PDB file of C-alpha atoms in Angstrom:
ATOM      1  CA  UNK A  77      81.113  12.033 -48.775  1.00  0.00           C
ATOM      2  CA  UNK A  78      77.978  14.416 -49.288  1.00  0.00           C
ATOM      3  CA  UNK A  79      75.851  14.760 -46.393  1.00  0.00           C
ATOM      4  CA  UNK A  80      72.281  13.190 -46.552  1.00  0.00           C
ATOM      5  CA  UNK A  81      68.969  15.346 -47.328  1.00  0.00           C
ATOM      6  CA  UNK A  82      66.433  16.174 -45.213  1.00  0.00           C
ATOM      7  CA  UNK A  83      64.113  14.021 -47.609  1.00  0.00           C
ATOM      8  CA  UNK A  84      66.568  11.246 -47.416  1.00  0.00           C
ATOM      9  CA  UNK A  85      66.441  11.497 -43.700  1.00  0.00           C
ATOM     10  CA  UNK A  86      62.799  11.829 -43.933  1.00  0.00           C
ATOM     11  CA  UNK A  87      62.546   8.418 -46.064  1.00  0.00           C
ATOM     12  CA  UNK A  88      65.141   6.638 -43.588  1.00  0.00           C
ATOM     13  CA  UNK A  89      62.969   7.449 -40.614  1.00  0.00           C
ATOM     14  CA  UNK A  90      59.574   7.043 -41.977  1.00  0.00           C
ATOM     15  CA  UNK A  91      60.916   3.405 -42.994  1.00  0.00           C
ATOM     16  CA  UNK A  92      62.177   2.770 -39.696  1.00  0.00           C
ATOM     17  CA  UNK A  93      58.911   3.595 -38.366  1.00  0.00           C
ATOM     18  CA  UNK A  94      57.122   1.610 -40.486  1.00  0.00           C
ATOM     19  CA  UNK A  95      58.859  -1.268 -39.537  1.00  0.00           C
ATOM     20  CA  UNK A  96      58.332  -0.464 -36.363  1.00  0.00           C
ATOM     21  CA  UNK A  97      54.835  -1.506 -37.135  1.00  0.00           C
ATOM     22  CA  UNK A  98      54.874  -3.912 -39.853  1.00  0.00           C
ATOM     23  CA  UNK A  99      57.408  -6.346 -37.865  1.00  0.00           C
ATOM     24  CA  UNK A 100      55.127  -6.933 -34.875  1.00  0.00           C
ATOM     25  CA  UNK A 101      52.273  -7.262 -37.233  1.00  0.00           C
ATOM     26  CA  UNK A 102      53.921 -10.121 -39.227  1.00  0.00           C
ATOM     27  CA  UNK A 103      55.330 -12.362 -36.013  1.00  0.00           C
ATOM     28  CA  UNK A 104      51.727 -11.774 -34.847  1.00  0.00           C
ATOM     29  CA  UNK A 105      50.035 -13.099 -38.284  1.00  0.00           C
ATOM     30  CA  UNK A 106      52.543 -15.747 -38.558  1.00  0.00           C
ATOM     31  CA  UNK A 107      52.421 -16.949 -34.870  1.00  0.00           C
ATOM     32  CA  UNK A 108      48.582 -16.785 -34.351  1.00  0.00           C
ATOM     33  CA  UNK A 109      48.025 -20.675 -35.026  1.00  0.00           C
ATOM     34  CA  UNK A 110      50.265 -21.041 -32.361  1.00  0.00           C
ATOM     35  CA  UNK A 111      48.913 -18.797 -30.005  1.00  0.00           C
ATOM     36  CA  UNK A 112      45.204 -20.367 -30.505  1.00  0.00           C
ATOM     37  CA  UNK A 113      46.624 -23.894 -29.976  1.00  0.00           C
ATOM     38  CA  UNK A 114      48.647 -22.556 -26.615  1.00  0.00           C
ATOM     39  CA  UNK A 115      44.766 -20.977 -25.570  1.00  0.00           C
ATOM     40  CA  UNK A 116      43.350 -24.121 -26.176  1.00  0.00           C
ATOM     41  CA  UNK A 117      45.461 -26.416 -24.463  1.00  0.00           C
ATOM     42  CA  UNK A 118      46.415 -23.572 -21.578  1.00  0.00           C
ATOM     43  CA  UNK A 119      43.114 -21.549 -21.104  1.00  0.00           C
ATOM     44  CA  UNK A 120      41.208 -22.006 -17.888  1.00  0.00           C
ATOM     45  CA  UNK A 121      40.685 -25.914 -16.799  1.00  0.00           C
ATOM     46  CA  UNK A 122      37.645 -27.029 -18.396  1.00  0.00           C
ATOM     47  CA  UNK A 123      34.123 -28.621 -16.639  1.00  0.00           C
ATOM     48  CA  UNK A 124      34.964 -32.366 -16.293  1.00  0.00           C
ATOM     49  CA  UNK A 125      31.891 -34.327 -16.219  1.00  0.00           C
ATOM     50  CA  UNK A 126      32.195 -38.146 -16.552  1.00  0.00           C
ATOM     51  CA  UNK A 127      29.756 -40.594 -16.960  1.00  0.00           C
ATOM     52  CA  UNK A 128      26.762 -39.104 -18.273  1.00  0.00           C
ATOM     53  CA  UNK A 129      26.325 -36.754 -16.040  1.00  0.00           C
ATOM     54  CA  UNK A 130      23.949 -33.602 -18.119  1.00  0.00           C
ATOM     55  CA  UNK A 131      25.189 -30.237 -16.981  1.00  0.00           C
ATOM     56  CA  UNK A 132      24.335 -27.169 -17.720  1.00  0.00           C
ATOM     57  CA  UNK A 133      26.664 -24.886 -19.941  1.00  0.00           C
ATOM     58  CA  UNK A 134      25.510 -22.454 -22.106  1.00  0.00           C
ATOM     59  CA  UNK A 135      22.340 -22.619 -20.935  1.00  0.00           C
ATOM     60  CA  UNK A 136      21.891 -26.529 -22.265  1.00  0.00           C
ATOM     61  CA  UNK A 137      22.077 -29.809 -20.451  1.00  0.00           C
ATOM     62  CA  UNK A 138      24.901 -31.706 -22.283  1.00  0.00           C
ATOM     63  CA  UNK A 139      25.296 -35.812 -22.532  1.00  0.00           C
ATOM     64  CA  UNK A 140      28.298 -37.660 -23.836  1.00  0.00           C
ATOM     65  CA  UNK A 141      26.263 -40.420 -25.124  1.00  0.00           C
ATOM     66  CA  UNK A 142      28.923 -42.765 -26.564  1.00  0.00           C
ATOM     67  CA  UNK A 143      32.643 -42.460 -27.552  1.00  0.00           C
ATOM     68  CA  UNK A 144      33.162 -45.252 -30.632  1.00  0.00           C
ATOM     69  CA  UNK A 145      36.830 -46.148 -31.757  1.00  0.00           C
ATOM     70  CA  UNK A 146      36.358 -47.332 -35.489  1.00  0.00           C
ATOM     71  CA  UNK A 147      38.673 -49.163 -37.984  1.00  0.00           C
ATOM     72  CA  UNK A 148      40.914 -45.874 -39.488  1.00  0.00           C
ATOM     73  CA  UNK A 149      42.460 -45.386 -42.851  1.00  0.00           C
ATOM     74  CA  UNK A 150      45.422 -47.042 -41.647  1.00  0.00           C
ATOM     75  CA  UNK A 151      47.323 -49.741 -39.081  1.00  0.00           C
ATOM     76  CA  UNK A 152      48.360 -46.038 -37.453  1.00  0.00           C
ATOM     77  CA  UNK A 153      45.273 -44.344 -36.770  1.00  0.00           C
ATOM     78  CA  UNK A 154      41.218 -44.647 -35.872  1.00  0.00           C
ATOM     79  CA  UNK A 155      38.324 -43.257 -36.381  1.00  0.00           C
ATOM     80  CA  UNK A 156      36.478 -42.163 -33.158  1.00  0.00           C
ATOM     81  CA  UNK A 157      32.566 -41.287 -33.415  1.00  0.00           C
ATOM     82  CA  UNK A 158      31.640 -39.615 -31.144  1.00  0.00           C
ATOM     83  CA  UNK A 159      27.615 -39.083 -30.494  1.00  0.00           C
ATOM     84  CA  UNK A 160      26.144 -36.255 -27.965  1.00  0.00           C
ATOM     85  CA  UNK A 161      23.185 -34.256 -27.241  1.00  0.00           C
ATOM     86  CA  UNK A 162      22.333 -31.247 -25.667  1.00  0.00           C
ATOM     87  CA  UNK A 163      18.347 -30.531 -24.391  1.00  0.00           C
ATOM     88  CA  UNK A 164      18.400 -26.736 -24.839  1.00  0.00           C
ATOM     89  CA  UNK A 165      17.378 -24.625 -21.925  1.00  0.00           C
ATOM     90  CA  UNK A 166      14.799 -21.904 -21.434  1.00  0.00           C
ATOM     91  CA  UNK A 167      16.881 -19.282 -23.578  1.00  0.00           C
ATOM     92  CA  UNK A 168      18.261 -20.115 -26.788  1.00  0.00           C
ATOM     93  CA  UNK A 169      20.158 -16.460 -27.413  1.00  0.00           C
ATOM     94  CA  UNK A 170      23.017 -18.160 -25.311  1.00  0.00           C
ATOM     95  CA  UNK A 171      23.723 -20.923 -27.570  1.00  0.00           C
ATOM     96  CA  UNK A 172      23.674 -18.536 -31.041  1.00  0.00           C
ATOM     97  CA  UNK A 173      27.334 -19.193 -31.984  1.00  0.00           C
ATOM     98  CA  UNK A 174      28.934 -22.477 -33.397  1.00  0.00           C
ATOM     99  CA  UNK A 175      30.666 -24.578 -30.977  1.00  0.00           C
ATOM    100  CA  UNK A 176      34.434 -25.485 -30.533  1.00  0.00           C
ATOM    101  CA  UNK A 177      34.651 -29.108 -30.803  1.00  0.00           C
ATOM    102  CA  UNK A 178      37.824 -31.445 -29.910  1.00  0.00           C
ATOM    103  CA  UNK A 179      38.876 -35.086 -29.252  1.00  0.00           C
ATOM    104  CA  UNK A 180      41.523 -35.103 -25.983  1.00  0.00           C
ATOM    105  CA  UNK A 181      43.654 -37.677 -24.718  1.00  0.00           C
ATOM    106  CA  UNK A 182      45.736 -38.591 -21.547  1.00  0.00           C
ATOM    107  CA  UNK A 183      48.404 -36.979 -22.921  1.00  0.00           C
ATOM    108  CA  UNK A 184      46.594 -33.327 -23.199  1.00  0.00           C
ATOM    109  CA  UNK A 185      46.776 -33.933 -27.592  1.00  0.00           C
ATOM    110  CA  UNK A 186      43.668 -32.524 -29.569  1.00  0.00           C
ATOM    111  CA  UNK A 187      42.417 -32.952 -32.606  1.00  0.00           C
ATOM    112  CA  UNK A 188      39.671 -31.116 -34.407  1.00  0.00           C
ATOM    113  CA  UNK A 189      36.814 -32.890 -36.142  1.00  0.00           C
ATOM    114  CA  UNK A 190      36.918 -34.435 -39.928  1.00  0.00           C
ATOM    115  CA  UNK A 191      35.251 -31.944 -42.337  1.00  0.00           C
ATOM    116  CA  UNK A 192      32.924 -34.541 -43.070  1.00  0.00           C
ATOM    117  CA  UNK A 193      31.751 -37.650 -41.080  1.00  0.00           C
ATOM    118  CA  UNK A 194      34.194 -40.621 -42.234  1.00  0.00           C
ATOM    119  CA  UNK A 195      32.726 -43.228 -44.362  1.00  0.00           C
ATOM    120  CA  UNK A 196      33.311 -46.009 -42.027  1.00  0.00           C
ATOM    121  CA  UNK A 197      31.301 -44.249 -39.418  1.00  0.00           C
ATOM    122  CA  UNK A 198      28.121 -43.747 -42.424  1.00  0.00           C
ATOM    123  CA  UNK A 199      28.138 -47.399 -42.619  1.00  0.00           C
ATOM    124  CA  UNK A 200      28.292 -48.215 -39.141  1.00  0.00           C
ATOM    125  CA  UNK A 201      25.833 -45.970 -38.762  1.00  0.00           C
ATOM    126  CA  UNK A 202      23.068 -45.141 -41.464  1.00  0.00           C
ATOM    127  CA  UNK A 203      20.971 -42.088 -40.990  1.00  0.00           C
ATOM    128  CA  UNK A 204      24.289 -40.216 -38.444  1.00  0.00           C
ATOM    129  CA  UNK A 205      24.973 -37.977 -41.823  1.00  0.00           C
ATOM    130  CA  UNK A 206      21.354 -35.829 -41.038  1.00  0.00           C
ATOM    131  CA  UNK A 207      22.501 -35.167 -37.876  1.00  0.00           C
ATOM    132  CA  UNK A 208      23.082 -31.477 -37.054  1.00  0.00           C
ATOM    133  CA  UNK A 209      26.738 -29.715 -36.692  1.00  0.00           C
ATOM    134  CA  UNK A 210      26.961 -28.479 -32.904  1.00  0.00           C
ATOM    135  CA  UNK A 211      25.799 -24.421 -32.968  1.00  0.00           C
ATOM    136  CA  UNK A 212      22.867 -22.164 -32.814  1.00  0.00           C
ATOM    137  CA  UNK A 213      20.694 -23.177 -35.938  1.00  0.00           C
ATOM    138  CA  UNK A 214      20.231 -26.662 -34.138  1.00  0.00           C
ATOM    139  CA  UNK A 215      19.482 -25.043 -31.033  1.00  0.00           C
ATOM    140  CA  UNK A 216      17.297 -22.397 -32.362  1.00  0.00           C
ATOM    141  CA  UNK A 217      15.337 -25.056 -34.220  1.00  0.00           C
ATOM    142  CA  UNK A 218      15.060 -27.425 -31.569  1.00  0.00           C
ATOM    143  CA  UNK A 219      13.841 -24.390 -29.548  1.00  0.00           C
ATOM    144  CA  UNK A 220      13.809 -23.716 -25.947  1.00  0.00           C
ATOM    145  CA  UNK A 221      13.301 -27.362 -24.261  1.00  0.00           C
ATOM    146  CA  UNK A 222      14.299 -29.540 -27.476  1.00  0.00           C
ATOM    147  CA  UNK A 223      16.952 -31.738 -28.066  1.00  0.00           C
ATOM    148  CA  UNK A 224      19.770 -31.692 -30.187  1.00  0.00           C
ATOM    149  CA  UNK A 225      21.431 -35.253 -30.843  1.00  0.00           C
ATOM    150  CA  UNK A 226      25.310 -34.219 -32.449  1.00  0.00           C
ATOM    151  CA  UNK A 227      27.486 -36.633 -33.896  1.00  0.00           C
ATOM    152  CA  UNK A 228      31.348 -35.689 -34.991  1.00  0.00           C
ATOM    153  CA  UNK A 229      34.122 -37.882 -36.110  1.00  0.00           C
ATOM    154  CA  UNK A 230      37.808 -37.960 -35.267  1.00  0.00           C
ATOM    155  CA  UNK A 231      40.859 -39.110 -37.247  1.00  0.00           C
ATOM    156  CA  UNK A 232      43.159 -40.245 -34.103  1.00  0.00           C
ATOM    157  CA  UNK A 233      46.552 -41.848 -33.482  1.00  0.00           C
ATOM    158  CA  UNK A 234      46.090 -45.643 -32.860  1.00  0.00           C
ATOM    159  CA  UNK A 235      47.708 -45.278 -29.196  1.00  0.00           C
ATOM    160  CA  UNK A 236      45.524 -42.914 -28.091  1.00  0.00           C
ATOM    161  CA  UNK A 237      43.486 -43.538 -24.879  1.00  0.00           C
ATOM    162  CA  UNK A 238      41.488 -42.189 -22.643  1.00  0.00           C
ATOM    163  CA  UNK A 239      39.668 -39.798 -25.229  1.00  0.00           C
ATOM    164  CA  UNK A 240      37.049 -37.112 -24.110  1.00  0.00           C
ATOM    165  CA  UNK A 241      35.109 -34.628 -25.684  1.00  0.00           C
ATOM    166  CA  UNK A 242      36.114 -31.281 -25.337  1.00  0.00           C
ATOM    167  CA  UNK A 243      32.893 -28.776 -26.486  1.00  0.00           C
ATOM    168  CA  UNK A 244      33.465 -24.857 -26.061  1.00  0.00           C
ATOM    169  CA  UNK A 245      30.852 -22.151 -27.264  1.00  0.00           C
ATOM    170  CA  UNK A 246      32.098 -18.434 -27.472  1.00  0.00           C
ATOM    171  CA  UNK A 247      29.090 -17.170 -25.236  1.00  0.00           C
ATOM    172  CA  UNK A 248      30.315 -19.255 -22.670  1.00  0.00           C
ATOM    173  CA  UNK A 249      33.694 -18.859 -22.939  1.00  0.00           C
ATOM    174  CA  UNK A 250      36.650 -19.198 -21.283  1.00  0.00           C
ATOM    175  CA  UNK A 251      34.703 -22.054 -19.873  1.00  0.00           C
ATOM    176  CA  UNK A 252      34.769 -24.969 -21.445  1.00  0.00           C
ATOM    177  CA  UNK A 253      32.952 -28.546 -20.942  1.00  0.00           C
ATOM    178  CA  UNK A 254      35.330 -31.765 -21.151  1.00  0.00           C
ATOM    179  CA  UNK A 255      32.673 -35.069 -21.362  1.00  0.00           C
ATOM    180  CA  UNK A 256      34.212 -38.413 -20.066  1.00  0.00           C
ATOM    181  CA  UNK A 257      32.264 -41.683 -21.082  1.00  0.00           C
TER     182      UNK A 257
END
């Protein structure tokens, strides 16, 4: 059996080293959903504030003002609308990024907001579609002092209970605020 070359040994050990990097790369790619979902339920304990309470985070004053549970798609699931505000503070370069938004139960389960508001909730409620998503164009044109009323819906299980809203905005992060109605 002929011994290898020195370019075969060259090609072996190049491709070992490759893989060396190209394997951690791929469980990292194909893991990262993962890893954002174990951040978001594990990350540091978020604000609780219950019962419209307004504090401030992010440099805004944030209300819950109503949690509604709506007829869903289905005898499974709901439709929650949920409707809050934030009165932006003195400085408005605080608030430029979008903002994280998720419907929690008891049971620690998120869920991330429709794309768009669910029909049943634009009947219910004429005039919610002009609202404004949650992130820095509202806040920058409500300007320092404004308000910002925010509406989101949320396609949830029909035996969930004890839903809050769980708002996050990269400047403020790792906190987090976690309204209770």
């Amino acid at each position: 059996m002929p011994s290898k070359t020195v370019s075969e040994r060259r090609a072996y050990w190049g491709s070992m080293a490759a893989l060396g990097l190209v394997l951690p790369a791929a469980v990292l790619a194909h893991s990262w959903g993962s890893l954002a979902e174990w951040y978001d339920r594990h990350g540091r304990e978020p604000i609780l504030v219950e019962g419209g309470v307004s504090p401030i985070y992010a440099g805004a004053a944030w209300r819950l003002v109503y949690l509604k549970r709506l007829p869903g798609p289905s005898a499974k699931a709901a439709v929650v609308l949920a409707e809050f505000e934030a009165r932006v503070g003195k400085d408005t370069a605080s608030m430029a990024g979008m903002c994280r938004i998720r419907l929690t139960d008891a049971d620690g389960r998120l869920w991330a907001p429709t794309f768009t508001l669910e029909p049943i909730a634009r009947k219910a409620y004429p005039g919610i579609e002009e609202r404004p998503l949650c992130g820095g164009p509202a806040f920058a044109e409500a300007g320092p002092g404004g308000k910002v009323d925010m509406v989101a819906t949320f396609l949830v299980p029909h035996d969930a209970v004890d839903l809050a809203l769980l708002i996050g905005l990269a400047e403020a992060e790792p906190d987090t605020l976690l309204l209770k109605p």
